[in-house]
Coordinates of C-alpha atoms in Angstrom, one line a residue:
X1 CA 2.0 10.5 -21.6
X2 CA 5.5 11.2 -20.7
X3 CA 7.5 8.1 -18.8
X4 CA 7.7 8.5 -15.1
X5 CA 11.0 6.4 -15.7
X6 CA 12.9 9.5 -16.8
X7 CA 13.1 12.0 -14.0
X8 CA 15.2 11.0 -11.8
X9 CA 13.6 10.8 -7.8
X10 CA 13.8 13.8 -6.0
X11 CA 11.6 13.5 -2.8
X12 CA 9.8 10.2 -4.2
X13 CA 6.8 11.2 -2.3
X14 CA 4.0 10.5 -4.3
X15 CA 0.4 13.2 -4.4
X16 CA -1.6 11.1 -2.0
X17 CA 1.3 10.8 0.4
X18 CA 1.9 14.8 0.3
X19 CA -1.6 15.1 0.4
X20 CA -2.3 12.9 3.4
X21 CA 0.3 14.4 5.6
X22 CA -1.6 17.6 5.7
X23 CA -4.5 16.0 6.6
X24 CA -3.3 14.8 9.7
X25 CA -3.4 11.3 8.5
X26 CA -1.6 9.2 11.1
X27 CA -1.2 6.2 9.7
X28 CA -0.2 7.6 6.8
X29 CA 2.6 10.0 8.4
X30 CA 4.3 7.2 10.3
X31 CA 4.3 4.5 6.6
X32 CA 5.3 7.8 4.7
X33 CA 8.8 8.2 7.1
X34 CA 9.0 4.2 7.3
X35 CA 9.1 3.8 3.5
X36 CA 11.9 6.3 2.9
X37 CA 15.1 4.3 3.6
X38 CA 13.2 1.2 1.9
X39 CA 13.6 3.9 -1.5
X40 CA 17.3 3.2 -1.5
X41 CA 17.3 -0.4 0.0
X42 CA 15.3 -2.4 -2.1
X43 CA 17.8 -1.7 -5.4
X44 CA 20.7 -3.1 -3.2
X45 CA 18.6 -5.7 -2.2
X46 CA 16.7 -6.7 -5.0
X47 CA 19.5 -6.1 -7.5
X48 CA 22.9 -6.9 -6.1
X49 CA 21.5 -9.5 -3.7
X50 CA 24.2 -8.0 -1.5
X51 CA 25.0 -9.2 2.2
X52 CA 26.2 -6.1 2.9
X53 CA 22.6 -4.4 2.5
X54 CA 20.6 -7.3 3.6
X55 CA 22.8 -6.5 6.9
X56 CA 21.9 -3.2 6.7
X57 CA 18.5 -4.0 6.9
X58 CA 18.9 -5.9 10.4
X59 CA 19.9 -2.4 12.3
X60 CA 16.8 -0.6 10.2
X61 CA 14.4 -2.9 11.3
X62 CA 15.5 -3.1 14.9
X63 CA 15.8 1.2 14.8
X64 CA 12.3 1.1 13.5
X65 CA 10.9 -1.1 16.0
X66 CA 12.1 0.9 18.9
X67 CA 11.5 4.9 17.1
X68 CA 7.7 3.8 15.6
X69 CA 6.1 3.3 18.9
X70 CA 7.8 6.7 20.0
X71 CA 6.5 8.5 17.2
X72 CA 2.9 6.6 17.5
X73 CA 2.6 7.8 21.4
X74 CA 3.8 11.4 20.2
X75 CA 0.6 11.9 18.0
X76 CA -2.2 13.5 19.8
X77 CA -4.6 10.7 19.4
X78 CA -3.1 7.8 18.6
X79 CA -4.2 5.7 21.3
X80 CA -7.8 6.0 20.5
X81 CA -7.2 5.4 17.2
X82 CA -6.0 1.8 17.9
X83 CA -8.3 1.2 20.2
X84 CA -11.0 1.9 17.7
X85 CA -9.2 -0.2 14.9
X86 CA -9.2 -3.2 18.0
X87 CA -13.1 -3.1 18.4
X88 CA -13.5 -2.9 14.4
X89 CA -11.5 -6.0 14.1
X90 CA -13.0 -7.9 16.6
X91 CA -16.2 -7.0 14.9
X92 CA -15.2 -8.2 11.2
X93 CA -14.0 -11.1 13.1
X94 CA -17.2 -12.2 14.2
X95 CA -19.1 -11.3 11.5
X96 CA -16.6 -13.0 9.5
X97 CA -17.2 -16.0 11.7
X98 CA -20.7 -16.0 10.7
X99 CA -20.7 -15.2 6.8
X100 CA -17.4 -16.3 5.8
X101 CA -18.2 -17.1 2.4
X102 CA -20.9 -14.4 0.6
X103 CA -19.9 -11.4 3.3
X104 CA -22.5 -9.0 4.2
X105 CA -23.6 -7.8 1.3
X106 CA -23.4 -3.9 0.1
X107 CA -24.0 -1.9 2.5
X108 CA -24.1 -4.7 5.2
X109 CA -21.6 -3.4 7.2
X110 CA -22.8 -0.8 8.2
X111 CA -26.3 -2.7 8.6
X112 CA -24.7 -5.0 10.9
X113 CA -22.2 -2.4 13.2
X114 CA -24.9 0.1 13.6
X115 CA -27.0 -2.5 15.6
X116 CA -24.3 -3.0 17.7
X117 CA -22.3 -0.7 18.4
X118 CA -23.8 0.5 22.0
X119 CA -22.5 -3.4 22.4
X120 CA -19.0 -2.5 21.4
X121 CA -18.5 0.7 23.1
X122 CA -19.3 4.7 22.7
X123 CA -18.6 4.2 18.7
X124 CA -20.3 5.9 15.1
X125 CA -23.1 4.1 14.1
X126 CA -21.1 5.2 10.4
X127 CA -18.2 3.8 11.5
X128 CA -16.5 2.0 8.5
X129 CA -14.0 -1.1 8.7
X130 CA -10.8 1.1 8.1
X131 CA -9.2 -1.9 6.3
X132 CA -9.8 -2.4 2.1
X133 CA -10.0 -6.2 2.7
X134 CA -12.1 -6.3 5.5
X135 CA -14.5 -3.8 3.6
X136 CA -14.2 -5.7 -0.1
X137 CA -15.2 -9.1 1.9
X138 CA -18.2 -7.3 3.7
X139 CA -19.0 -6.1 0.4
X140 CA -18.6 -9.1 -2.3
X141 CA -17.5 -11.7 -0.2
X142 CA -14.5 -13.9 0.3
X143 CA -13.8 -14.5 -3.3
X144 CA -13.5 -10.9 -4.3
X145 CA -11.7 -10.0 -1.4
X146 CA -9.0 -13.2 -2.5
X147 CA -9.2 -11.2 -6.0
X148 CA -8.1 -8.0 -4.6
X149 CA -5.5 -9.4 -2.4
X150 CA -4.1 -11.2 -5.9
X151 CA -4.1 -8.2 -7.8
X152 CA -2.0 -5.8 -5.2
X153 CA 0.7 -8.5 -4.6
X154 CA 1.0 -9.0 -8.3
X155 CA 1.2 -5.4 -9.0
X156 CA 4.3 -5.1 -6.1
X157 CA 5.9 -8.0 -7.1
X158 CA 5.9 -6.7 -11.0
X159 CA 7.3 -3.5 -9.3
X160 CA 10.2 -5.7 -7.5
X161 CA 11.0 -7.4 -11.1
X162 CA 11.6 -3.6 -12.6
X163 CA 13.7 -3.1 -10.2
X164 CA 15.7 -5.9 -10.7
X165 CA 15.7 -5.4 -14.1
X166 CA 16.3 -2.2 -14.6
X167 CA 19.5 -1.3 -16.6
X168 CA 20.7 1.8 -14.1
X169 CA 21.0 2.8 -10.3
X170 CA 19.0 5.6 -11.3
X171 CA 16.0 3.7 -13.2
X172 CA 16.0 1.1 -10.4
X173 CA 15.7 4.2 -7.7
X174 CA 12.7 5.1 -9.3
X175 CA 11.3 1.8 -9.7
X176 CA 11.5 1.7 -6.3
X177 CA 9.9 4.9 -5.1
X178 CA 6.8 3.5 -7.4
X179 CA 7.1 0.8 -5.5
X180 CA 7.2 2.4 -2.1
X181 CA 4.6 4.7 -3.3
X182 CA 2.3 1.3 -3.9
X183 CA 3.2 -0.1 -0.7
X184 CA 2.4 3.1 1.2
X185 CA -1.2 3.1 -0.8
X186 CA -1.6 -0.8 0.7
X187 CA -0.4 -0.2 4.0
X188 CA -2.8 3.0 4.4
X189 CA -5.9 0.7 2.9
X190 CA -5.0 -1.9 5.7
X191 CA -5.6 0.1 8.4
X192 CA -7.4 3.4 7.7
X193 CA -10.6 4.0 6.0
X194 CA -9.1 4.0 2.2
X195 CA -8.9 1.7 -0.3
X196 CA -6.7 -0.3 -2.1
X197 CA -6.1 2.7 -4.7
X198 CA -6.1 5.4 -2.1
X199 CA -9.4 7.6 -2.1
X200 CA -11.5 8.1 -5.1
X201 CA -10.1 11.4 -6.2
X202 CA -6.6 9.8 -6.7
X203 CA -7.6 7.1 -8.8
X204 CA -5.7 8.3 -11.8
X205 CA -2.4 8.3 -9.6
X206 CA -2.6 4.6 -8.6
X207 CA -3.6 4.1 -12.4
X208 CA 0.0 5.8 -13.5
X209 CA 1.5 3.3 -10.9
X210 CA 0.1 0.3 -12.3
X211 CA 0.4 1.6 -16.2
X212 CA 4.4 1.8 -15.4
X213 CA 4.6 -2.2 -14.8
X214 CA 3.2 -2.5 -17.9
X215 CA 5.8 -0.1 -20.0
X216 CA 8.5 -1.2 -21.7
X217 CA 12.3 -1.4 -20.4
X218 CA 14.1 1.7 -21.5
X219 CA 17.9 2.3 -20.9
X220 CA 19.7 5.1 -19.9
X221 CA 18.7 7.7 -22.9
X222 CA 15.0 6.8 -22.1
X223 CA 14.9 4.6 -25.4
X224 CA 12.9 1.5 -25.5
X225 CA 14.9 -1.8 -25.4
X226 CA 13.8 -4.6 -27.0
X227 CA 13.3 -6.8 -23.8
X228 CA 9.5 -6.0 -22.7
X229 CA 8.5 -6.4 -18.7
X230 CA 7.5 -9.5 -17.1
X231 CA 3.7 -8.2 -17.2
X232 CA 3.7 -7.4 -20.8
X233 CA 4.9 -10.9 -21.5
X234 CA 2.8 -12.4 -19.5
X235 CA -0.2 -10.8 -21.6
X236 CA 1.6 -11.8 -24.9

């Protein structure tokens, strides 16, 4: 399989991120425009450790706090979306509150919401969690849900290390839309009905994203270096 490390990034928008906007997705339109400017800033912040990007990231911030709500209220329902996501929480909260430790069981969320949601509110008896952690807990329980947790902030963190380490702008640039590309995929999972790959169809795109953390450093011809990643030497 070819290295993803060397084409250089064009729009950096992964498959399920193209795919999602023209679904209407609207969680997934609003992390897809957020994550752009983080392509480009997390090299200069990761990498050069510079004080002139980390201030850079003040104005960003504060730009995004005051555009996102605008955008959010722009999106034909958007407000019944969060209000849905609200009740769903409040739910998992409770039932949490009761079976904190061994979940629901498989299939047990739906089991449980379906007998109450006339309670809740004018909802789908099918109505899922919308939120991979929420759903792995109802599932397997609080130890499997730890697991996952685990697993996605080591895979972003070895993403953050390749960009660090990477020998050239350009390598670090796509490190970093892999990166963006994994954080979009755990941002989606947290609060939509996905999970923490993206949708079953796509699994053999988040697999490419977590094969590349294990590939070895290359340099700027696309040769392998003899310095292997942080996660292959971890396996060593």
């Amino acid at each position: 399989m070819p290295s993803l490390w060397r084409h250089k990034p064009r729009t950096q928008l992964n498959p399920q991120q193209t795919r999602t906007f023209a679904t209407g997705s609207k969680t997934a339109v609003i992390l897809g425009v957020a994550l752009i400017p983080l392509v480009f800033l997390l090299p200069a912040l990761l990498r050069k450790r510079s004080l002139l990007a980390w201030a850079a990231l003040v104005p960003i911030l504060v730009a995004a706090s005051q555009i996102a709500p605008r955008i959010w209220e722009s999106i034909e329902g958007a407000d019944k979306a969060v209000g849905e996501r609200e009740v769903l929480f409040a739910a998992a909260r409770e039932y949490f509150a009761r079976e904190p430790i061994l979940g629901l069981g498989f299939g047990g969320w739906f089991d449980n919401w379906s007998a109450v949601t006339g309670f809740f509110g004018p909802f789908r008896a099918t109505l899922p969690p919308h939120n991979f952690l929420i759903a792995e807990w109802a599932n397997a329980g609080i130890i499997v849900a730890l697991l996952v947790a685990l697993i996605m902030l080591n895979l972003v963190f070895a993403y953050f290390r390749l960009i660090r380490q990477a020998p050239s702008v350009r390598l670090a640039l796509g490190a970093s839309a892999q990166a963006c590309a994994v954080l979009w995929i755990i941002g989606h999972g947290l609060y939509d009905n996905t999970y923490f790959y993206g949708v079953p169809n796509l699994i053999p795109i988040f697999a490419v994203l977590v094969v590349q953390t294990f590939k070895p450093n290359t340099d700027e011809t696309g040769k392998r270096d003899r310095v292997r990643t942080p996660a292959v030497a971890a396996l060593s």
